[in-house]
Amino acid sequence: EDKVVQSPLSLVVHEGDTVTLNCSYEVTNFRSLLWYKQEKKAPTFLFMLTSSGIEKKSGRLSSILDKKELFSILNITATQTGDSAIYLCAVEDNAGNMLTFGGGTRLMVKP
Amino acid sequence: NAGVTQTPKFRVLKTGQSMTLLCAQDMNHEYMYWYRQDPGMGLRLIHYSVGEGTTAKGEVPDGYNVSRLKKQNFLLGLESAAPSQTSVYFCASSYYLQEDEKLFFGSGTQLSVL
C-alpha cells in the first residue's frame, strides 16, 4: 500500500520567513510526486516531479525530489500572507490511475 | 470554462438517508475521481474511473457506490449515510497523469450526517 507522510503538520511563520515543507513516501513503483496548494476550496496544482535532483521553480516556490531517500521538499522564500494554505503532497505509481495524498501541512503566515 | 463542477455544494443528511453527489467535467477527460478530505488526513480516494462504463475502488470505498454512465459525469452515491461519512468530498478529473498533467478539482461538497 502506497504511503505519503508530510511534516510538519502545521507551521506558523511571519512574513518574509523562509519555510521548508517535507514529504516522504513509500510507493511500489514510483512514477511522480506532485505538490498542491489548498486555500479555501479545491487544491491547485504547484509542481510535478519525476526526476531526482532537478529543482522545479515557480516564483518564490521551489521543489526538489530525492528518489534514493524517498522524499521531496517544498521551499517557500520571502513568505507572504497569501501563502497561508494547506500544502498537499501526492505520489503516483506506474499504473498511473490514481494519486495517494499525504495528510498535508497547514501553513499560516502572519503579517 | 466550467472545468469540474460538483453539486450540491452543501448538504445535511440524517443517519440512514441516501443521496447522490454529481460531478461533471467538460474537458473530455478520461479519468475521474472521488476523494474525501478529513482534518489532518489529506485526500483519500474513494472510487475512481478510467473511462466511461468503468469504475474501481480506491482507498476507502466502503459505504459508497459510483457510476460513470457518461464520460462527462461521475456520480457518488451514499445508500445509507452514517455520521462517519461527514466530510468534504472532492471530485477530480484528468486526461491521464503524465508529465505536466495534473488533476483538475471541483470546488467540493461539504456533507454533514447527523
PDB file of C-alpha atoms in Angstrom:
ATOM      1  CA  GLU A   1       0.000   0.000   0.000  1.00  0.00           C
ATOM      2  CA  ASP A   2       1.378   3.388  -1.011  1.00  0.00           C
ATOM      3  CA  LYS A   3       2.063   5.796   1.844  1.00  0.00           C
ATOM      4  CA  VAL A   4       2.792   9.512   1.993  1.00  0.00           C
ATOM      5  CA  VAL A   5       3.789  11.344   5.171  1.00  0.00           C
ATOM      6  CA  GLN A   6       4.096  15.109   5.393  1.00  0.00           C
ATOM      7  CA  SER A   7       5.775  17.166   8.068  1.00  0.00           C
ATOM      8  CA  PRO A   8       5.301  19.321   9.938  1.00  0.00           C
ATOM      9  CA  LEU A   9       1.553  19.019  10.427  1.00  0.00           C
ATOM     10  CA  SER A  10       1.291  22.756  10.872  1.00  0.00           C
ATOM     11  CA  LEU A  11       3.586  25.742  10.828  1.00  0.00           C
ATOM     12  CA  VAL A  12       3.237  29.401  11.822  1.00  0.00           C
ATOM     13  CA  VAL A  13       5.744  31.920  10.456  1.00  0.00           C
ATOM     14  CA  HIS A  14       5.974  35.645   9.876  1.00  0.00           C
ATOM     15  CA  GLU A  15       6.030  37.399   6.544  1.00  0.00           C
ATOM     16  CA  GLY A  16       9.463  37.296   4.988  1.00  0.00           C
ATOM     17  CA  ASP A  17      10.462  33.999   6.580  1.00  0.00           C
ATOM     18  CA  THR A  18      11.573  31.016   4.515  1.00  0.00           C
ATOM     19  CA  VAL A  19       9.842  27.693   5.073  1.00  0.00           C
ATOM     20  CA  THR A  20      10.607  24.122   4.079  1.00  0.00           C
ATOM     21  CA  LEU A  21       7.857  21.548   3.897  1.00  0.00           C
ATOM     22  CA  ASN A  22       8.683  17.862   3.826  1.00  0.00           C
ATOM     23  CA  CYS A  23       7.127  14.891   2.118  1.00  0.00           C
ATOM     24  CA  SER A  24       8.341  11.313   2.437  1.00  0.00           C
ATOM     25  CA  TYR A  25       6.801   8.421   0.597  1.00  0.00           C
ATOM     26  CA  GLU A  26       6.663   4.695   0.096  1.00  0.00           C
ATOM     27  CA  VAL A  27       5.340   3.541  -3.237  1.00  0.00           C
ATOM     28  CA  THR A  28       5.766   0.231  -5.012  1.00  0.00           C
ATOM     29  CA  ASN A  29       6.504   1.602  -8.490  1.00  0.00           C
ATOM     30  CA  PHE A  30       7.089   5.319  -8.301  1.00  0.00           C
ATOM     31  CA  ARG A  31       6.133   7.441 -11.243  1.00  0.00           C
ATOM     32  CA  SER A  32       5.803  11.017  -9.999  1.00  0.00           C
ATOM     33  CA  LEU A  33       5.312  13.239  -6.969  1.00  0.00           C
ATOM     34  CA  LEU A  34       3.022  16.230  -7.015  1.00  0.00           C
ATOM     35  CA  TRP A  35       2.542  19.256  -4.773  1.00  0.00           C
ATOM     36  CA  TYR A  36      -0.762  21.072  -4.408  1.00  0.00           C
ATOM     37  CA  LYS A  37      -1.821  24.215  -2.568  1.00  0.00           C
ATOM     38  CA  GLN A  38      -5.246  24.266  -0.971  1.00  0.00           C
ATOM     39  CA  GLU A  39      -6.623  27.558   0.268  1.00  0.00           C
ATOM     40  CA  LYS A  40     -10.357  27.603   0.807  1.00  0.00           C
ATOM     41  CA  LYS A  41     -11.704  25.106  -1.657  1.00  0.00           C
ATOM     42  CA  ALA A  42     -10.155  22.855  -4.263  1.00  0.00           C
ATOM     43  CA  PRO A  43      -6.439  22.061  -4.335  1.00  0.00           C
ATOM     44  CA  THR A  44      -4.492  23.802  -7.062  1.00  0.00           C
ATOM     45  CA  PHE A  45      -1.503  22.280  -8.787  1.00  0.00           C
ATOM     46  CA  LEU A  46       2.003  23.514  -7.990  1.00  0.00           C
ATOM     47  CA  PHE A  47       4.598  21.041  -9.249  1.00  0.00           C
ATOM     48  CA  MET A  48       5.057  17.590 -10.671  1.00  0.00           C
ATOM     49  CA  LEU A  49       8.435  15.940 -10.036  1.00  0.00           C
ATOM     50  CA  THR A  50       9.668  12.815 -11.707  1.00  0.00           C
ATOM     51  CA  SER A  51      13.470  13.023 -11.642  1.00  0.00           C
ATOM     52  CA  SER A  52      15.863  13.256  -8.709  1.00  0.00           C
ATOM     53  CA  GLY A  53      17.874  16.379  -8.142  1.00  0.00           C
ATOM     54  CA  ILE A  54      16.119  18.588 -10.677  1.00  0.00           C
ATOM     55  CA  GLU A  55      14.648  21.613  -8.983  1.00  0.00           C
ATOM     56  CA  LYS A  56      11.358  22.956 -10.200  1.00  0.00           C
ATOM     57  CA  LYS A  57      10.759  26.609  -9.522  1.00  0.00           C
ATOM     58  CA  SER A  58       7.840  28.985  -9.750  1.00  0.00           C
ATOM     59  CA  GLY A  59       8.422  32.425  -8.342  1.00  0.00           C
ATOM     60  CA  ARG A  60       9.185  32.102  -4.629  1.00  0.00           C
ATOM     61  CA  LEU A  61       8.276  28.414  -4.572  1.00  0.00           C
ATOM     62  CA  SER A  62      10.636  25.621  -5.451  1.00  0.00           C
ATOM     63  CA  SER A  63      10.668  21.880  -5.029  1.00  0.00           C
ATOM     64  CA  ILE A  64      13.087  19.032  -5.417  1.00  0.00           C
ATOM     65  CA  LEU A  65      12.845  15.262  -5.324  1.00  0.00           C
ATOM     66  CA  ASP A  66      15.230  12.666  -3.909  1.00  0.00           C
ATOM     67  CA  LYS A  67      14.275   9.259  -5.277  1.00  0.00           C
ATOM     68  CA  LYS A  68      17.035   7.490  -3.386  1.00  0.00           C
ATOM     69  CA  GLU A  69      15.924   8.739   0.040  1.00  0.00           C
ATOM     70  CA  LEU A  70      12.249   8.809  -0.997  1.00  0.00           C
ATOM     71  CA  PHE A  71      11.374  12.374  -0.115  1.00  0.00           C
ATOM     72  CA  SER A  72      10.646  15.768  -1.532  1.00  0.00           C
ATOM     73  CA  ILE A  73      10.789  19.266  -0.116  1.00  0.00           C
ATOM     74  CA  LEU A  74       8.817  22.347  -0.970  1.00  0.00           C
ATOM     75  CA  ASN A  75      10.540  25.639  -0.220  1.00  0.00           C
ATOM     76  CA  ILE A  76       8.836  28.982   0.011  1.00  0.00           C
ATOM     77  CA  THR A  77      11.073  32.029   0.328  1.00  0.00           C
ATOM     78  CA  ALA A  78      10.045  35.518   1.481  1.00  0.00           C
ATOM     79  CA  THR A  79       6.677  34.210   2.606  1.00  0.00           C
ATOM     80  CA  GLN A  80       3.571  36.347   2.268  1.00  0.00           C
ATOM     81  CA  THR A  81       0.182  36.129   3.980  1.00  0.00           C
ATOM     82  CA  GLY A  82      -1.217  34.819   0.693  1.00  0.00           C
ATOM     83  CA  ASP A  83       0.942  31.728   1.103  1.00  0.00           C
ATOM     84  CA  SER A  84      -1.239  30.659   4.035  1.00  0.00           C
ATOM     85  CA  ALA A  85      -2.813  27.377   2.961  1.00  0.00           C
ATOM     86  CA  ILE A  86      -2.677  23.636   3.305  1.00  0.00           C
ATOM     87  CA  TYR A  87       0.084  22.157   1.162  1.00  0.00           C
ATOM     88  CA  LEU A  88      -0.563  18.648  -0.074  1.00  0.00           C
ATOM     89  CA  CYS A  89       1.916  16.159  -1.416  1.00  0.00           C
ATOM     90  CA  ALA A  90       0.823  13.188  -3.532  1.00  0.00           C
ATOM     91  CA  VAL A  91       2.548  10.294  -5.280  1.00  0.00           C
ATOM     92  CA  GLU A  92       1.583   8.447  -8.403  1.00  0.00           C
ATOM     93  CA  ASP A  93       2.566   4.861  -9.126  1.00  0.00           C
ATOM     94  CA  ASN A  94       3.350   3.402 -12.514  1.00  0.00           C
ATOM     95  CA  ALA A  95      -0.174   2.217 -13.060  1.00  0.00           C
ATOM     96  CA  GLY A  96      -0.953   5.902 -13.458  1.00  0.00           C
ATOM     97  CA  ASN A  97      -4.522   5.592 -12.336  1.00  0.00           C
ATOM     98  CA  MET A  98      -4.537   7.420  -9.034  1.00  0.00           C
ATOM     99  CA  LEU A  99      -2.706   9.629  -6.588  1.00  0.00           C
ATOM    100  CA  THR A 100      -2.067   8.858  -2.924  1.00  0.00           C
ATOM    101  CA  PHE A 101      -2.090  12.023  -0.822  1.00  0.00           C
ATOM    102  CA  GLY A 102      -0.324  12.873   2.404  1.00  0.00           C
ATOM    103  CA  GLY A 103      -2.115  14.489   5.320  1.00  0.00           C
ATOM    104  CA  GLY A 104      -0.990  17.955   4.366  1.00  0.00           C
ATOM    105  CA  THR A 105       0.926  20.740   6.099  1.00  0.00           C
ATOM    106  CA  ARG A 106      -1.101  23.708   7.266  1.00  0.00           C
ATOM    107  CA  LEU A 107       0.969  26.875   6.849  1.00  0.00           C
ATOM    108  CA  MET A 108      -0.047  30.146   8.425  1.00  0.00           C
ATOM    109  CA  VAL A 109       1.899  33.284   7.561  1.00  0.00           C
ATOM    110  CA  LYS A 110       1.361  36.167   9.960  1.00  0.00           C
ATOM    111  CA  PRO A 111       1.844  39.803   8.938  1.00  0.00           C
TER     112      PRO A 111
ATOM    113  CA  ASN B   1     -14.735  27.453 -18.862  1.00  0.00           C
ATOM    114  CA  ALA B   2     -16.678  25.344 -16.350  1.00  0.00           C
ATOM    115  CA  GLY B   3     -13.949  22.734 -15.730  1.00  0.00           C
ATOM    116  CA  VAL B   4     -15.128  20.375 -12.970  1.00  0.00           C
ATOM    117  CA  THR B   5     -18.491  21.122 -11.400  1.00  0.00           C
ATOM    118  CA  GLN B   6     -19.818  19.469  -8.264  1.00  0.00           C
ATOM    119  CA  THR B   7     -23.351  19.589  -6.976  1.00  0.00           C
ATOM    120  CA  PRO B   8     -24.560  20.176  -4.346  1.00  0.00           C
ATOM    121  CA  LYS B   9     -22.058  22.385  -2.511  1.00  0.00           C
ATOM    122  CA  PHE B  10     -23.550  21.692   0.913  1.00  0.00           C
ATOM    123  CA  ARG B  11     -25.848  19.020   2.265  1.00  0.00           C
ATOM    124  CA  VAL B  12     -27.061  17.873   5.660  1.00  0.00           C
ATOM    125  CA  LEU B  13     -28.386  14.329   5.983  1.00  0.00           C
ATOM    126  CA  LYS B  14     -29.854  12.286   8.747  1.00  0.00           C
ATOM    127  CA  THR B  15     -28.353   8.892   9.521  1.00  0.00           C
ATOM    128  CA  GLY B  16     -29.764   6.304   7.131  1.00  0.00           C
ATOM    129  CA  GLN B  17     -30.735   8.738   4.390  1.00  0.00           C
ATOM    130  CA  SER B  18     -29.380   8.350   0.887  1.00  0.00           C
ATOM    131  CA  MET B  19     -28.046  10.882  -1.552  1.00  0.00           C
ATOM    132  CA  THR B  20     -26.086  11.251  -4.766  1.00  0.00           C
ATOM    133  CA  LEU B  21     -23.282  13.703  -5.446  1.00  0.00           C
ATOM    134  CA  LEU B  22     -22.855  14.699  -9.056  1.00  0.00           C
ATOM    135  CA  CYS B  23     -19.580  15.561 -10.736  1.00  0.00           C
ATOM    136  CA  ALA B  24     -19.489  16.898 -14.279  1.00  0.00           C
ATOM    137  CA  GLN B  25     -16.462  17.821 -16.383  1.00  0.00           C
ATOM    138  CA  ASP B  26     -16.384  19.457 -19.783  1.00  0.00           C
ATOM    139  CA  MET B  27     -12.727  18.788 -20.642  1.00  0.00           C
ATOM    140  CA  ASN B  28     -13.264  15.381 -22.263  1.00  0.00           C
ATOM    141  CA  HIS B  29     -11.131  13.774 -19.571  1.00  0.00           C
ATOM    142  CA  GLU B  30     -10.905  10.011 -19.380  1.00  0.00           C
ATOM    143  CA  TYR B  31     -10.125   9.711 -15.679  1.00  0.00           C
ATOM    144  CA  MET B  32     -12.412  10.842 -12.876  1.00  0.00           C
ATOM    145  CA  TYR B  33     -12.030  10.505  -9.121  1.00  0.00           C
ATOM    146  CA  TRP B  34     -13.903  10.952  -5.880  1.00  0.00           C
ATOM    147  CA  TYR B  35     -11.926  11.916  -2.783  1.00  0.00           C
ATOM    148  CA  ARG B  36     -12.929  12.711   0.751  1.00  0.00           C
ATOM    149  CA  GLN B  37     -10.975  15.096   2.942  1.00  0.00           C
ATOM    150  CA  ASP B  38     -10.964  14.963   6.706  1.00  0.00           C
ATOM    151  CA  PRO B  39      -8.893  17.126   9.053  1.00  0.00           C
ATOM    152  CA  GLY B  40      -5.253  16.015   9.167  1.00  0.00           C
ATOM    153  CA  MET B  41      -5.820  13.157   6.731  1.00  0.00           C
ATOM    154  CA  GLY B  42      -5.307  14.816   3.381  1.00  0.00           C
ATOM    155  CA  LEU B  43      -7.333  13.488   0.486  1.00  0.00           C
ATOM    156  CA  ARG B  44      -8.346   9.831   0.478  1.00  0.00           C
ATOM    157  CA  LEU B  45      -9.517   8.180  -2.711  1.00  0.00           C
ATOM    158  CA  ILE B  46     -12.974   6.636  -2.535  1.00  0.00           C
ATOM    159  CA  HIS B  47     -13.551   5.388  -6.083  1.00  0.00           C
ATOM    160  CA  TYR B  48     -12.246   6.265  -9.490  1.00  0.00           C
ATOM    161  CA  SER B  49     -12.982   5.646 -13.152  1.00  0.00           C
ATOM    162  CA  VAL B  50     -10.595   5.301 -16.078  1.00  0.00           C
ATOM    163  CA  GLY B  51     -13.297   5.665 -18.695  1.00  0.00           C
ATOM    164  CA  GLU B  52     -16.983   5.581 -19.470  1.00  0.00           C
ATOM    165  CA  GLY B  53     -18.632   2.491 -18.040  1.00  0.00           C
ATOM    166  CA  THR B  54     -15.708   1.584 -15.761  1.00  0.00           C
ATOM    167  CA  THR B  55     -15.214   2.121 -12.045  1.00  0.00           C
ATOM    168  CA  ALA B  56     -12.724   0.904  -9.463  1.00  0.00           C
ATOM    169  CA  LYS B  57     -12.303   1.025  -5.704  1.00  0.00           C
ATOM    170  CA  GLY B  58      -9.894   3.392  -4.078  1.00  0.00           C
ATOM    171  CA  GLU B  59      -8.549   3.501  -0.552  1.00  0.00           C
ATOM    172  CA  VAL B  60     -11.844   3.995   1.348  1.00  0.00           C
ATOM    173  CA  PRO B  61     -14.707   2.627  -0.813  1.00  0.00           C
ATOM    174  CA  ASP B  62     -16.956   1.153   1.898  1.00  0.00           C
ATOM    175  CA  GLY B  63     -20.373   2.793   2.167  1.00  0.00           C
ATOM    176  CA  TYR B  64     -20.144   4.404  -1.267  1.00  0.00           C
ATOM    177  CA  ASN B  65     -21.097   3.438  -4.795  1.00  0.00           C
ATOM    178  CA  VAL B  66     -20.288   5.161  -8.073  1.00  0.00           C
ATOM    179  CA  SER B  67     -21.399   5.162 -11.676  1.00  0.00           C
ATOM    180  CA  ARG B  68     -19.902   6.520 -14.894  1.00  0.00           C
ATOM    181  CA  LEU B  69     -22.625   6.078 -17.447  1.00  0.00           C
ATOM    182  CA  LYS B  70     -21.458   9.078 -19.466  1.00  0.00           C
ATOM    183  CA  LYS B  71     -17.869  10.171 -19.938  1.00  0.00           C
ATOM    184  CA  GLN B  72     -18.509  13.629 -18.571  1.00  0.00           C
ATOM    185  CA  ASN B  73     -20.329  12.571 -15.395  1.00  0.00           C
ATOM    186  CA  PHE B  74     -19.209  10.659 -12.318  1.00  0.00           C
ATOM    187  CA  LEU B  75     -21.791  10.059  -9.609  1.00  0.00           C
ATOM    188  CA  LEU B  76     -21.066   9.209  -5.979  1.00  0.00           C
ATOM    189  CA  GLY B  77     -23.870   7.574  -4.008  1.00  0.00           C
ATOM    190  CA  LEU B  78     -24.383   7.075  -0.311  1.00  0.00           C
ATOM    191  CA  GLU B  79     -27.068   4.435   0.172  1.00  0.00           C
ATOM    192  CA  SER B  80     -27.391   4.737   3.952  1.00  0.00           C
ATOM    193  CA  ALA B  81     -25.489   7.699   5.311  1.00  0.00           C
ATOM    194  CA  ALA B  82     -23.535   7.390   8.575  1.00  0.00           C
ATOM    195  CA  PRO B  83     -22.003  10.114  10.777  1.00  0.00           C
ATOM    196  CA  SER B  84     -18.547   8.776   9.808  1.00  0.00           C
ATOM    197  CA  GLN B  85     -19.255   9.979   6.279  1.00  0.00           C
ATOM    198  CA  THR B  86     -19.334  13.604   7.419  1.00  0.00           C
ATOM    199  CA  SER B  87     -16.575  15.083   5.315  1.00  0.00           C
ATOM    200  CA  VAL B  88     -15.689  17.332   2.413  1.00  0.00           C
ATOM    201  CA  TYR B  89     -15.932  15.498  -0.882  1.00  0.00           C
ATOM    202  CA  PHE B  90     -13.876  16.461  -3.920  1.00  0.00           C
ATOM    203  CA  CYS B  91     -14.278  15.269  -7.438  1.00  0.00           C
ATOM    204  CA  ALA B  92     -11.345  15.472  -9.830  1.00  0.00           C
ATOM    205  CA  SER B  93     -10.606  14.606 -13.419  1.00  0.00           C
ATOM    206  CA  SER B  94      -7.609  14.214 -15.678  1.00  0.00           C
ATOM    207  CA  TYR B  95      -6.871  13.159 -19.244  1.00  0.00           C
ATOM    208  CA  TYR B  96      -4.358  10.825 -17.776  1.00  0.00           C
ATOM    209  CA  LEU B  97      -1.474  11.591 -15.456  1.00  0.00           C
ATOM    210  CA  GLN B  98       1.671  12.283 -17.446  1.00  0.00           C
ATOM    211  CA  GLU B  99       4.443  14.852 -17.483  1.00  0.00           C
ATOM    212  CA  ASP B 100       2.991  18.240 -16.589  1.00  0.00           C
ATOM    213  CA  GLU B 101      -0.509  16.851 -16.465  1.00  0.00           C
ATOM    214  CA  LYS B 102      -2.431  17.357 -13.295  1.00  0.00           C
ATOM    215  CA  LEU B 103      -5.712  16.683 -11.612  1.00  0.00           C
ATOM    216  CA  PHE B 104      -8.440  19.271 -12.007  1.00  0.00           C
ATOM    217  CA  PHE B 105     -10.559  19.521  -8.891  1.00  0.00           C
ATOM    218  CA  GLY B 106     -14.120  20.594  -8.306  1.00  0.00           C
ATOM    219  CA  SER B 107     -14.890  23.078  -5.546  1.00  0.00           C
ATOM    220  CA  GLY B 108     -16.008  20.441  -3.069  1.00  0.00           C
ATOM    221  CA  THR B 109     -19.185  19.318  -1.306  1.00  0.00           C
ATOM    222  CA  GLN B 110     -19.497  19.791   2.429  1.00  0.00           C
ATOM    223  CA  LEU B 111     -21.592  16.895   3.756  1.00  0.00           C
ATOM    224  CA  SER B 112     -22.788  16.582   7.328  1.00  0.00           C
ATOM    225  CA  VAL B 113     -24.518  13.440   8.562  1.00  0.00           C
ATOM    226  CA  LEU B 114     -26.368  13.868  11.831  1.00  0.00           C
TER     227      LEU B 114
END
